[in-house]
PQR file of N, CA, C, O and H, with PARSE charges and radii, in Angstrom:
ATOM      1  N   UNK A   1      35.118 133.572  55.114 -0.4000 1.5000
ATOM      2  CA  UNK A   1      36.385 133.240  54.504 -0.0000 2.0000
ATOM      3  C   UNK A   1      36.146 133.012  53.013  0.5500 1.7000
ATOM      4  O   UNK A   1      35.006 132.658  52.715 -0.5500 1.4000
ATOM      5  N   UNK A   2      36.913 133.137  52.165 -0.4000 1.5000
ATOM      6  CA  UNK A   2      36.995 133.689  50.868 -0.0000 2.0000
ATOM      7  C   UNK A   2      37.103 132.210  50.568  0.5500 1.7000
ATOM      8  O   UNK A   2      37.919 131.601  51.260 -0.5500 1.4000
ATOM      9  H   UNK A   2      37.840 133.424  52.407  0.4000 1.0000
ATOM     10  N   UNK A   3      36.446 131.538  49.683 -0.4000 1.5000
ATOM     11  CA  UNK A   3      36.297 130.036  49.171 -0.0000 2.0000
ATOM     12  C   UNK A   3      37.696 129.615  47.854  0.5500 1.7000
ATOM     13  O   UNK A   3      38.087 128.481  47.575 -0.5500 1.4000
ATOM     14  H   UNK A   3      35.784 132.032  49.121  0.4000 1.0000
ATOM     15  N   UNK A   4      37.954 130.302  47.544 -0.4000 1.5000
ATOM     16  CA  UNK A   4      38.865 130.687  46.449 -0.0000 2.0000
ATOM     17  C   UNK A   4      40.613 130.925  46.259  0.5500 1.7000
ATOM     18  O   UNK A   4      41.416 130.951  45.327 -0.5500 1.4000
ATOM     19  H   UNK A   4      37.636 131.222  47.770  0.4000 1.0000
ATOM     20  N   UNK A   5      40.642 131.135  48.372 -0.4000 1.5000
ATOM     21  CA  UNK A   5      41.717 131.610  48.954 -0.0000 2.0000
ATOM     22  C   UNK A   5      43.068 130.115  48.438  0.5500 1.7000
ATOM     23  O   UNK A   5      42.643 129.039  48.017 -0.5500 1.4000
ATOM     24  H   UNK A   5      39.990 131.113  49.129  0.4000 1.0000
ATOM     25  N   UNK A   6      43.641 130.218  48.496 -0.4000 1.5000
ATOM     26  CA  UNK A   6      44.742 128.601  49.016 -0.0000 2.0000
ATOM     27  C   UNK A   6      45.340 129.156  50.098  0.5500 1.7000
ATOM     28  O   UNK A   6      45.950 130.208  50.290 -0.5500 1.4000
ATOM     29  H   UNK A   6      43.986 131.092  48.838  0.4000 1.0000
ATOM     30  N   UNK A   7      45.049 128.263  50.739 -0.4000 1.5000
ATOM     31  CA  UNK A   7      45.705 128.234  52.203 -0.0000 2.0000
ATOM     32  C   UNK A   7      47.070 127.539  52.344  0.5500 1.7000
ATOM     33  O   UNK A   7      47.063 126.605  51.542 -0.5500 1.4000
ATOM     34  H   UNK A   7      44.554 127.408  50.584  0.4000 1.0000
ATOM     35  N   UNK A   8      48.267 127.580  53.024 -0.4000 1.5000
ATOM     36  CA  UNK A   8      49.496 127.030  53.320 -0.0000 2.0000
ATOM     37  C   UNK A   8      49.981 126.939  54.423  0.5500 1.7000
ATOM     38  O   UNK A   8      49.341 127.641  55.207 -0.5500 1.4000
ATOM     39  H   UNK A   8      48.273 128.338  53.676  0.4000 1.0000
ATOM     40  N   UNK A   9      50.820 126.411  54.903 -0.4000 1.5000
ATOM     41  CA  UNK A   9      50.948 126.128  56.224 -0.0000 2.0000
ATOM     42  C   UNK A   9      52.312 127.369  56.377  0.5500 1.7000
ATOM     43  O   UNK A   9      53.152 127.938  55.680 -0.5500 1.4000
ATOM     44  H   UNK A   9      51.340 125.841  54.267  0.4000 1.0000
ATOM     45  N   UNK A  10      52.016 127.321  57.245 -0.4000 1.5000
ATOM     46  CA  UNK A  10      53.689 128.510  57.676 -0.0000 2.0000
ATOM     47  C   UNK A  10      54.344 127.835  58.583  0.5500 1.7000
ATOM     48  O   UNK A  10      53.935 126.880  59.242 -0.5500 1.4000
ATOM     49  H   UNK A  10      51.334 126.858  57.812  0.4000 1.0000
ATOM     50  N   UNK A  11      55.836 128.576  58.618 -0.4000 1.5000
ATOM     51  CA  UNK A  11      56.975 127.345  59.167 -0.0000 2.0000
ATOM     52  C   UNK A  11      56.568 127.027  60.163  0.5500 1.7000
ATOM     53  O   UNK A  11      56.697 125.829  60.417 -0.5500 1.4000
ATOM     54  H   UNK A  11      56.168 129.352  58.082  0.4000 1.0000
ATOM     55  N   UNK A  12      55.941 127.839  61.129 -0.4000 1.5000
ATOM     56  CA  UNK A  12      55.740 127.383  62.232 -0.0000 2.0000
ATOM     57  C   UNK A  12      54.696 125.710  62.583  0.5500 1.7000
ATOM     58  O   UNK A  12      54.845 124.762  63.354 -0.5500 1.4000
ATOM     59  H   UNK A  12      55.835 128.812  60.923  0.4000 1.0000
ATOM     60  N   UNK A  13      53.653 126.093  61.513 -0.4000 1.5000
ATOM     61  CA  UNK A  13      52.685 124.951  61.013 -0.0000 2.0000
ATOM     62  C   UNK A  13      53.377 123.715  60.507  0.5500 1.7000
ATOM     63  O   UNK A  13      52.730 122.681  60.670 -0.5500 1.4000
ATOM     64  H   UNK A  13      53.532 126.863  60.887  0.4000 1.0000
ATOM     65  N   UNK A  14      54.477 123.604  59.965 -0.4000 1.5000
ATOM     66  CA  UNK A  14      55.145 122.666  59.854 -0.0000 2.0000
ATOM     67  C   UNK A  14      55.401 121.882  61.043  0.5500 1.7000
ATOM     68  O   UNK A  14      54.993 120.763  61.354 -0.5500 1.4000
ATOM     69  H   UNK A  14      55.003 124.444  59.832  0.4000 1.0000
ATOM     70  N   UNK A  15      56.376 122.927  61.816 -0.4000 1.5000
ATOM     71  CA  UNK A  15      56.926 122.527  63.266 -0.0000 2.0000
ATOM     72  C   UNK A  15      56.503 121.809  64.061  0.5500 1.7000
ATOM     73  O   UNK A  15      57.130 120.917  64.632 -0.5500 1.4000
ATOM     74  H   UNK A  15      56.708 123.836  61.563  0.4000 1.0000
ATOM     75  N   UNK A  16      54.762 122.260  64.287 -0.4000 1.5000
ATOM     76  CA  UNK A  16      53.818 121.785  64.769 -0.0000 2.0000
ATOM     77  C   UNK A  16      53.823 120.420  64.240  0.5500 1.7000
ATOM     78  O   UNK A  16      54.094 119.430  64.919 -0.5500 1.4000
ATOM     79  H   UNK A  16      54.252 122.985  63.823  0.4000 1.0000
ATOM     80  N   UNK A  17      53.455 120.407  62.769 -0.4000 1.5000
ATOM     81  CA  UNK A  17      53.356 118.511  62.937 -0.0000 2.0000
ATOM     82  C   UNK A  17      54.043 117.890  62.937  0.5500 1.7000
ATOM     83  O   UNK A  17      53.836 116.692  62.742 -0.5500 1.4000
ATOM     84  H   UNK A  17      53.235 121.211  62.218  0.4000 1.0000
ATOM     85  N   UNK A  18      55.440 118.494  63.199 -0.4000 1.5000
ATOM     86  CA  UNK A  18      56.510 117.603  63.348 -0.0000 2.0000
ATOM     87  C   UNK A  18      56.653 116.987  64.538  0.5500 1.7000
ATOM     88  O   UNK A  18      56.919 115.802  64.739 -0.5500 1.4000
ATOM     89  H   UNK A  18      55.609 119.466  63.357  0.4000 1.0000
ATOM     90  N   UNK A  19      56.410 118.090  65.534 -0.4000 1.5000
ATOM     91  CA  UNK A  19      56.665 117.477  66.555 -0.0000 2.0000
ATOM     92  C   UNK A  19      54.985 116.624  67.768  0.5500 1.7000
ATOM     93  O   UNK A  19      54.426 117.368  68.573 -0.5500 1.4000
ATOM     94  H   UNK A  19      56.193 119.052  65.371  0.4000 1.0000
ATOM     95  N   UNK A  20      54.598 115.382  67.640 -0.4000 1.5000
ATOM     96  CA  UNK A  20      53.640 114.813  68.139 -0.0000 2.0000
ATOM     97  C   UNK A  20      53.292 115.453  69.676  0.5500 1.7000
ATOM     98  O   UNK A  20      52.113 115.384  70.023 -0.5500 1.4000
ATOM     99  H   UNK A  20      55.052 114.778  66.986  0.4000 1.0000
ATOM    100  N   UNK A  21      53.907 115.843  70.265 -0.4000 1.5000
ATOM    101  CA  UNK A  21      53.981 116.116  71.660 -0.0000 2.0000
ATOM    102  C   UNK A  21      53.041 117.464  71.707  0.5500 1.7000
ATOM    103  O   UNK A  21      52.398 117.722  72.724 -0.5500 1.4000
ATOM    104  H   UNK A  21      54.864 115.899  69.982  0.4000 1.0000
ATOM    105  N   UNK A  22      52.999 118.377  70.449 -0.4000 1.5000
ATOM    106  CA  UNK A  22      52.153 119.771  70.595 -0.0000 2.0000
ATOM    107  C   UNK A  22      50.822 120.010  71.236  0.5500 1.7000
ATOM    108  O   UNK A  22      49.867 119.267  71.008 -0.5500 1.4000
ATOM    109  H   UNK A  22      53.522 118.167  69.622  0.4000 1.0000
ATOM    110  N   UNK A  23      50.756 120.995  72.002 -0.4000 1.5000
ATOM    111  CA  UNK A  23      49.010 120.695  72.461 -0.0000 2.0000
ATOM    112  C   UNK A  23      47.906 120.789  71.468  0.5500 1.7000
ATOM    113  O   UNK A  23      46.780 120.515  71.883 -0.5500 1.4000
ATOM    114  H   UNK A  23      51.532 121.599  72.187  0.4000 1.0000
ATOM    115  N   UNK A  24      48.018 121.058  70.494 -0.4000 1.5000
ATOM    116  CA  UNK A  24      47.379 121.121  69.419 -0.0000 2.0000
ATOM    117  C   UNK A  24      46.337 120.529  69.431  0.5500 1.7000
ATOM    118  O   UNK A  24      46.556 119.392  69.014 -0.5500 1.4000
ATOM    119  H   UNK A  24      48.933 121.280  70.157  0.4000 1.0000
ATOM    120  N   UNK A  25      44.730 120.737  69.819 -0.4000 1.5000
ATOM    121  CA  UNK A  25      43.840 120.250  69.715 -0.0000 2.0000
ATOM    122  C   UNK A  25      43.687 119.225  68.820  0.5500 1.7000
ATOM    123  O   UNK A  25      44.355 119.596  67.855 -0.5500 1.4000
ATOM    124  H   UNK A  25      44.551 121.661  70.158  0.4000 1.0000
ATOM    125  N   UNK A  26      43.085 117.880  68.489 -0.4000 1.5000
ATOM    126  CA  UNK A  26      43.293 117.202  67.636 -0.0000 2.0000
ATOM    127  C   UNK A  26      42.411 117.359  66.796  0.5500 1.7000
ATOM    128  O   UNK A  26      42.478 116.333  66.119 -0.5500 1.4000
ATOM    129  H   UNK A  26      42.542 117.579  69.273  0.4000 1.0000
ATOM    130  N   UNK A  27      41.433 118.132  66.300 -0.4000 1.5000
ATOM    131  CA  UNK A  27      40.393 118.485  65.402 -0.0000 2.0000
ATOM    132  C   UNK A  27      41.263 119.974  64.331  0.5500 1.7000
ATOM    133  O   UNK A  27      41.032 120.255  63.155 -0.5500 1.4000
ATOM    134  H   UNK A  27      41.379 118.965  66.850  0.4000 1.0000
ATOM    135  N   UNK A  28      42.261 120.663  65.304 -0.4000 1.5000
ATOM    136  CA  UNK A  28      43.303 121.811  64.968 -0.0000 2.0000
ATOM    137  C   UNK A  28      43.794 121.220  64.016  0.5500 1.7000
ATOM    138  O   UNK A  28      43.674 121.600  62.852 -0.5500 1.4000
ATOM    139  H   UNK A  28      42.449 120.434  66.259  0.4000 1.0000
ATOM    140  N   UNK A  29      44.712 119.723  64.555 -0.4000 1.5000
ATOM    141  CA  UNK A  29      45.416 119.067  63.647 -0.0000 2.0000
ATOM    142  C   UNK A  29      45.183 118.642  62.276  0.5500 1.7000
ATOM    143  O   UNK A  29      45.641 118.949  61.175 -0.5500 1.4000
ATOM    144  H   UNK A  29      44.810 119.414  65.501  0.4000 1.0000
ATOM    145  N   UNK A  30      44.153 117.683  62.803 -0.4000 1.5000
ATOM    146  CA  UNK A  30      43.549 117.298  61.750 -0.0000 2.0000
ATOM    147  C   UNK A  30      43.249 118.251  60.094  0.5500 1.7000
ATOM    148  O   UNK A  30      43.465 117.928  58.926 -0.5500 1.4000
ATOM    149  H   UNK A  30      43.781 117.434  63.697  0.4000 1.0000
ATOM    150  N   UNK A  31      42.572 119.714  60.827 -0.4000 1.5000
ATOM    151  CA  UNK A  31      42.643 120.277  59.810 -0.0000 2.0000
ATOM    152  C   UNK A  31      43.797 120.876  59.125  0.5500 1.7000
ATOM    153  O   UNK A  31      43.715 121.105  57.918 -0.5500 1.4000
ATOM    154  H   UNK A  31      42.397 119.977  61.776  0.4000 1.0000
ATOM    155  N   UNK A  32      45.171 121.229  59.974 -0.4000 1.5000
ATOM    156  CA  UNK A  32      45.925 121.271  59.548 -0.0000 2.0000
ATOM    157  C   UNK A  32      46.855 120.038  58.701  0.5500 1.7000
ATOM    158  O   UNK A  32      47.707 120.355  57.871 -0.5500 1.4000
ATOM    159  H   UNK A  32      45.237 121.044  60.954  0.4000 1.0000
ATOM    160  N   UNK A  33      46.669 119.188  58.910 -0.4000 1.5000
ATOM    161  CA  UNK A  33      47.252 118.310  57.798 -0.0000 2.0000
ATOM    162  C   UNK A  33      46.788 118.630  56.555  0.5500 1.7000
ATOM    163  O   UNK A  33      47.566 118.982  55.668 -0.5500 1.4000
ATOM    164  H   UNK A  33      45.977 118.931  59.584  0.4000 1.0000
ATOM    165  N   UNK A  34      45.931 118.571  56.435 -0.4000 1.5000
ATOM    166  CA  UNK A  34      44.832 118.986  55.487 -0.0000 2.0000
ATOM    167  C   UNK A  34      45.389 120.242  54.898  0.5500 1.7000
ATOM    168  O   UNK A  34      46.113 119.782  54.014 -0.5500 1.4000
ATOM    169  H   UNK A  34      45.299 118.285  57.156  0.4000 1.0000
ATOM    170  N   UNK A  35      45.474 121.230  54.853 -0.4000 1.5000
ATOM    171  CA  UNK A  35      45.995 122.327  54.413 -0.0000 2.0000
ATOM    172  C   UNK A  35      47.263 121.956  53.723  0.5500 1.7000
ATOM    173  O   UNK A  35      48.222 121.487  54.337 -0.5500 1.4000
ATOM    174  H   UNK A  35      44.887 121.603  55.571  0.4000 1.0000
ATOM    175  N   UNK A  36      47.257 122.177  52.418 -0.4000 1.5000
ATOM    176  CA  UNK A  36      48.088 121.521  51.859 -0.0000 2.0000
ATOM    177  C   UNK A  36      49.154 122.530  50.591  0.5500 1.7000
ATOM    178  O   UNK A  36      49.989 122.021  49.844 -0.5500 1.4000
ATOM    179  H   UNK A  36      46.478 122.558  51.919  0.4000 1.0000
ATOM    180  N   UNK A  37      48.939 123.447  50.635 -0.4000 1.5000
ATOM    181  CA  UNK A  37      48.983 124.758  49.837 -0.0000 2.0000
ATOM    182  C   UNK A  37      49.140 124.822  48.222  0.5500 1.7000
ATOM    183  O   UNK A  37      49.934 125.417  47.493 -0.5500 1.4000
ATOM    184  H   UNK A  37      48.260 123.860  51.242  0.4000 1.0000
ATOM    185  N   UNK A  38      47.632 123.630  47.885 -0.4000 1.5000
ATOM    186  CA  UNK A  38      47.626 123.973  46.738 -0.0000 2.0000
ATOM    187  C   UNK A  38      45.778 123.818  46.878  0.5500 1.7000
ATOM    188  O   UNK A  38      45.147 124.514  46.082 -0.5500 1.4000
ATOM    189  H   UNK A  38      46.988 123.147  48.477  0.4000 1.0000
ATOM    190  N   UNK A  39      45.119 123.105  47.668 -0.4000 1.5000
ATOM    191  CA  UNK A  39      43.787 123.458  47.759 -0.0000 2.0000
ATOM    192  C   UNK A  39      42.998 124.631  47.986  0.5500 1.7000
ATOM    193  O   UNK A  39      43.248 125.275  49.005 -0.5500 1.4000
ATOM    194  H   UNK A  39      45.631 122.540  48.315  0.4000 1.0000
ATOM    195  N   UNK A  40      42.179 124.986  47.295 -0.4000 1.5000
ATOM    196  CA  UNK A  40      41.185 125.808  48.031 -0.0000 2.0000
ATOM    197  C   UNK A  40      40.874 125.586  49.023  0.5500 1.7000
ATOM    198  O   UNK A  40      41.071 124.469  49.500 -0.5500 1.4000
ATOM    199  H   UNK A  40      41.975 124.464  46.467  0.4000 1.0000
ATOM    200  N   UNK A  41      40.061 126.911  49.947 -0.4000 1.5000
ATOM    201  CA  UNK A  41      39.404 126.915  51.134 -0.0000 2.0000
ATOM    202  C   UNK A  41      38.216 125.483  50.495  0.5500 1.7000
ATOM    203  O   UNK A  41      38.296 124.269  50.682 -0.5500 1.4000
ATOM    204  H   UNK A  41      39.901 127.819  49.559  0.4000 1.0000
ATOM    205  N   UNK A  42      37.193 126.306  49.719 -0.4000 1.5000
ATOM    206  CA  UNK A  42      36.438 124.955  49.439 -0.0000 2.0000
ATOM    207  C   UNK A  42      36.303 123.401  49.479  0.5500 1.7000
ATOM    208  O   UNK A  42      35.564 122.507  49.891 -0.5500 1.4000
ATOM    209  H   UNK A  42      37.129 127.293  49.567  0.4000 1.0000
ATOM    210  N   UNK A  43      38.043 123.733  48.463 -0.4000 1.5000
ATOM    211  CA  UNK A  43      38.230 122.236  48.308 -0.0000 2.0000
ATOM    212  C   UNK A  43      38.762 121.620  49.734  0.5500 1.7000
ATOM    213  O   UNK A  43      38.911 120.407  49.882 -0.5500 1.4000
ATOM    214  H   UNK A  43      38.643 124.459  48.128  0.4000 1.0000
ATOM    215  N   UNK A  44      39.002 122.469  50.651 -0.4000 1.5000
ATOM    216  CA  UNK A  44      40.087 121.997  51.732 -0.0000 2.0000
ATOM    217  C   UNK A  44      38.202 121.810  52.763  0.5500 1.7000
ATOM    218  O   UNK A  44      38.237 121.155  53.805 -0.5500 1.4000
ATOM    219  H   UNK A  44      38.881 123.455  50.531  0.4000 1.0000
ATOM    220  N   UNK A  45      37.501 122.119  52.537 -0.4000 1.5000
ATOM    221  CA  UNK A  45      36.046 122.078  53.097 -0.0000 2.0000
ATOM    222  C   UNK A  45      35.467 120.948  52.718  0.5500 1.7000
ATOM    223  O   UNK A  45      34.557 120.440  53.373 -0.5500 1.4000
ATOM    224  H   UNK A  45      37.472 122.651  51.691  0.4000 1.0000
ATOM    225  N   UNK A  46      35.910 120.467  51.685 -0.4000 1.5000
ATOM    226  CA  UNK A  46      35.041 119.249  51.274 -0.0000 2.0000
ATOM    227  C   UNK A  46      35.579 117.976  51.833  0.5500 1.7000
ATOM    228  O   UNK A  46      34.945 116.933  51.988 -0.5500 1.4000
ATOM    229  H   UNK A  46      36.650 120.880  51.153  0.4000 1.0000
ATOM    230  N   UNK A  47      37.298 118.281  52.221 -0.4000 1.5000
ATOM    231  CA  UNK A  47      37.974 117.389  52.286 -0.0000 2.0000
ATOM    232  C   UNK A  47      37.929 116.914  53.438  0.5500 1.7000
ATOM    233  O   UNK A  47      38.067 115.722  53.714 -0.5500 1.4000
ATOM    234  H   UNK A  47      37.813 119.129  52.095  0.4000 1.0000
ATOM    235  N   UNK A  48      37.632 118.268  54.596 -0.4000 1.5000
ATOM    236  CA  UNK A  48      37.599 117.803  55.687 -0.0000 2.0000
ATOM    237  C   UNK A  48      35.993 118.084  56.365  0.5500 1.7000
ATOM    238  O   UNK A  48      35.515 118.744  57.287 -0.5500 1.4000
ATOM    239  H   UNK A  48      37.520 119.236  54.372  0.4000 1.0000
ATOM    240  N   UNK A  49      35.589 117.308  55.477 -0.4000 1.5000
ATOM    241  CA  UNK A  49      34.002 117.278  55.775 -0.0000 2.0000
ATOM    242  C   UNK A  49      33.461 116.790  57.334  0.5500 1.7000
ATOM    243  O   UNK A  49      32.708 117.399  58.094 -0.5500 1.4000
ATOM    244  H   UNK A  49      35.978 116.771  54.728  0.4000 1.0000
ATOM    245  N   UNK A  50      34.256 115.217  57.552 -0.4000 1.5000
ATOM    246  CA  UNK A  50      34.229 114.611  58.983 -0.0000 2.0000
ATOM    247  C   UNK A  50      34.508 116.129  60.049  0.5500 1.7000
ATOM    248  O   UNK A  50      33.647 116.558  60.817 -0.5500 1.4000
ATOM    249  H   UNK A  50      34.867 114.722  56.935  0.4000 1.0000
ATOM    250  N   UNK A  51      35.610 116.630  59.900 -0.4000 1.5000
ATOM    251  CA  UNK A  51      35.885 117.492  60.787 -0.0000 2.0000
ATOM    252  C   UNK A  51      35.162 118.473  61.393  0.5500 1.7000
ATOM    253  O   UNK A  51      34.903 119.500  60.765 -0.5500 1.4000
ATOM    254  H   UNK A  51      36.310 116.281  59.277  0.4000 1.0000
ATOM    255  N   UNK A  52      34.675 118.272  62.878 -0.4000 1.5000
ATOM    256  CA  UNK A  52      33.752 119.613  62.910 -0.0000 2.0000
ATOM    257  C   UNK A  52      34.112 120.336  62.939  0.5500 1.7000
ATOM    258  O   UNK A  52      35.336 120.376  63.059 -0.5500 1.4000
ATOM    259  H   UNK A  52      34.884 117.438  63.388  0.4000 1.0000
ATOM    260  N   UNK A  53      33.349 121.526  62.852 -0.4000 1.5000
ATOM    261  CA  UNK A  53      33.493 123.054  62.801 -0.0000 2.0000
ATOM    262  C   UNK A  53      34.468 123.118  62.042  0.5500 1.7000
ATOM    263  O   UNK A  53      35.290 123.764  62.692 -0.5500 1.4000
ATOM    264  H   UNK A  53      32.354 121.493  62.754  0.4000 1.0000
ATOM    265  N   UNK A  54      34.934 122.855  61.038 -0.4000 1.5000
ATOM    266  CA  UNK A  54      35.869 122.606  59.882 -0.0000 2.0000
ATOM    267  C   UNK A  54      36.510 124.329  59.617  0.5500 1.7000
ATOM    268  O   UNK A  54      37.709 124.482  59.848 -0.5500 1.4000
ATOM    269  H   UNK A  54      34.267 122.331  60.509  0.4000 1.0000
ATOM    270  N   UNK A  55      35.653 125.626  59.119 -0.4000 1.5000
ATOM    271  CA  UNK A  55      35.700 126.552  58.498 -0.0000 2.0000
ATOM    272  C   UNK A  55      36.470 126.854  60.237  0.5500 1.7000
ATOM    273  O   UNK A  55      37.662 127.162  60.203 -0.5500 1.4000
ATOM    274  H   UNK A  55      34.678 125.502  58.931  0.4000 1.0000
ATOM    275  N   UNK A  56      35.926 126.781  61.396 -0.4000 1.5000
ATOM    276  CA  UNK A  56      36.164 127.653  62.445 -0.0000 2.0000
ATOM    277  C   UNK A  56      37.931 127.175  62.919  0.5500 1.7000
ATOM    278  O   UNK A  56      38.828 127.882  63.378 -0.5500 1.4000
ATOM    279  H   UNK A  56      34.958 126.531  61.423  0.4000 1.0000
ATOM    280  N   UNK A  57      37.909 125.568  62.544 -0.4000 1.5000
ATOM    281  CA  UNK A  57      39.080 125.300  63.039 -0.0000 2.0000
ATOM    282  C   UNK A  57      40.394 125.954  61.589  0.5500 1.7000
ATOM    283  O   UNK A  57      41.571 126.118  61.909 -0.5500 1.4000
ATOM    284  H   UNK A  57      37.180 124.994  62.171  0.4000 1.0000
ATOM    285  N   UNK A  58      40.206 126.066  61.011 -0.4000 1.5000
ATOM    286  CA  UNK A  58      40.714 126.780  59.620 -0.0000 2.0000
ATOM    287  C   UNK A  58      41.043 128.527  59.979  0.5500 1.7000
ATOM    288  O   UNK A  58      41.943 129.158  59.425 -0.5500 1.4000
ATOM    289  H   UNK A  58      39.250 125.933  60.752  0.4000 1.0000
ATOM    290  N   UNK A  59      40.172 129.055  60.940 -0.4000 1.5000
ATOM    291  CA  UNK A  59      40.134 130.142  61.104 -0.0000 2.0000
ATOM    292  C   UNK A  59      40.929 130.407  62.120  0.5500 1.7000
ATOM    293  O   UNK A  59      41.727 131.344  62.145 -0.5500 1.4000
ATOM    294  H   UNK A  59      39.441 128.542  61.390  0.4000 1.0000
ATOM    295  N   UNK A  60      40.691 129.330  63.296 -0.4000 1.5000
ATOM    296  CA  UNK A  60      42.089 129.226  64.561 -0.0000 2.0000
ATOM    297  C   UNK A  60      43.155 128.901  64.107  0.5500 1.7000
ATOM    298  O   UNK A  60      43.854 128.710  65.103 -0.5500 1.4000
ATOM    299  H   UNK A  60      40.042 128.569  63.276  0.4000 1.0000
ATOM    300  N   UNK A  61      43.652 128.742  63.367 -0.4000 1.5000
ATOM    301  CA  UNK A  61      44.807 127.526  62.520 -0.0000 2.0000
ATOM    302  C   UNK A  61      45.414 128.939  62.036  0.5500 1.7000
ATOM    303  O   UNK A  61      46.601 129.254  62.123 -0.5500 1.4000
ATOM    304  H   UNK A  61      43.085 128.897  62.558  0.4000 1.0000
ATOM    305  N   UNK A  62      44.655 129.517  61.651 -0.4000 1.5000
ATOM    306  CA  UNK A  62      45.280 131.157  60.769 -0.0000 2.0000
ATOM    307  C   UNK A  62      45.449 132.219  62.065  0.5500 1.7000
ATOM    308  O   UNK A  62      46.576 132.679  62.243 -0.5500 1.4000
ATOM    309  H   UNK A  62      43.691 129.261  61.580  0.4000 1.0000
ATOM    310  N   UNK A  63      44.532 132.560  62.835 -0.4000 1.5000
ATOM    311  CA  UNK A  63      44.666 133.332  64.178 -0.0000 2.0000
ATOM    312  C   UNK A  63      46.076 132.548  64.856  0.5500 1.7000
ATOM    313  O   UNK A  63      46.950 133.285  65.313 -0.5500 1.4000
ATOM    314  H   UNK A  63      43.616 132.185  62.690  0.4000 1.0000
ATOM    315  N   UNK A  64      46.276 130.991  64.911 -0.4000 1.5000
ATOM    316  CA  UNK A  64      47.741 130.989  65.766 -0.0000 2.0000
ATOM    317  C   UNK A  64      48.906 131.028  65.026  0.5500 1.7000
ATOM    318  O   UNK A  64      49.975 130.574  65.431 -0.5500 1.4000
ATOM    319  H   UNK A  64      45.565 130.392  64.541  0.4000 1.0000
ATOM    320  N   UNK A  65      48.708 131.637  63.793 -0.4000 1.5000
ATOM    321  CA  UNK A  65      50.063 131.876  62.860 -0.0000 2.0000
ATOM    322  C   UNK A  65      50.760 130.198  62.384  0.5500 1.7000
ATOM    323  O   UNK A  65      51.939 129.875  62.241 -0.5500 1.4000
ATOM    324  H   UNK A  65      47.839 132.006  63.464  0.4000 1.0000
ATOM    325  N   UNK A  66      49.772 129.554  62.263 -0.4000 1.5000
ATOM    326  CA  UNK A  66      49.848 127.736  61.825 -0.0000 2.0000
ATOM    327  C   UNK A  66      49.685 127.849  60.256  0.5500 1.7000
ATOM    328  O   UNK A  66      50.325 127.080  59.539 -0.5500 1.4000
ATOM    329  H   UNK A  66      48.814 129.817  62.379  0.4000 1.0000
ATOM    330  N   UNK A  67      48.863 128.767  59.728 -0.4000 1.5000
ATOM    331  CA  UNK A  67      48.687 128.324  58.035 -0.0000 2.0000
ATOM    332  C   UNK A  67      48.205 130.306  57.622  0.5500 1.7000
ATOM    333  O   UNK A  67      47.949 130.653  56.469 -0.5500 1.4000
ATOM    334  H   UNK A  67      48.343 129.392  60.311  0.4000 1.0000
TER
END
């Protein structure tokens, strides 16, 4: 993944944290809060450092049409 990219959430990614009830893995979540659509991939890497597999959950987050 391109370090340089900004990532954003799409409406649907919104939806998602709107509503608490989603199955949304909570490590999914997490990184999706995070995605904020003015950070870099990088910076959005540093941020969610705690988070494991940080880059992979970033990559599912984009595969379910979330960011």
């Amino acid at each position: 993944m391109d370090p340089h990219i900004v990532l954003a959430k799409t409406p649907q990614g919104v939806e998602v944290l709107s509503h608490r009830g989603h199955d949304l893995p909570r490590t999914l979540r997490h990184a999706l809060i995070l995605v904020d659509g003015r950070s870099t991939v990088d910076e959005l890497e540093k941020k969610g450092a705690i988070i494991p597999e940080f880059l992979a959950a970033l990559r599912e987050l984009i595969t379910r049409g979330l960011v």
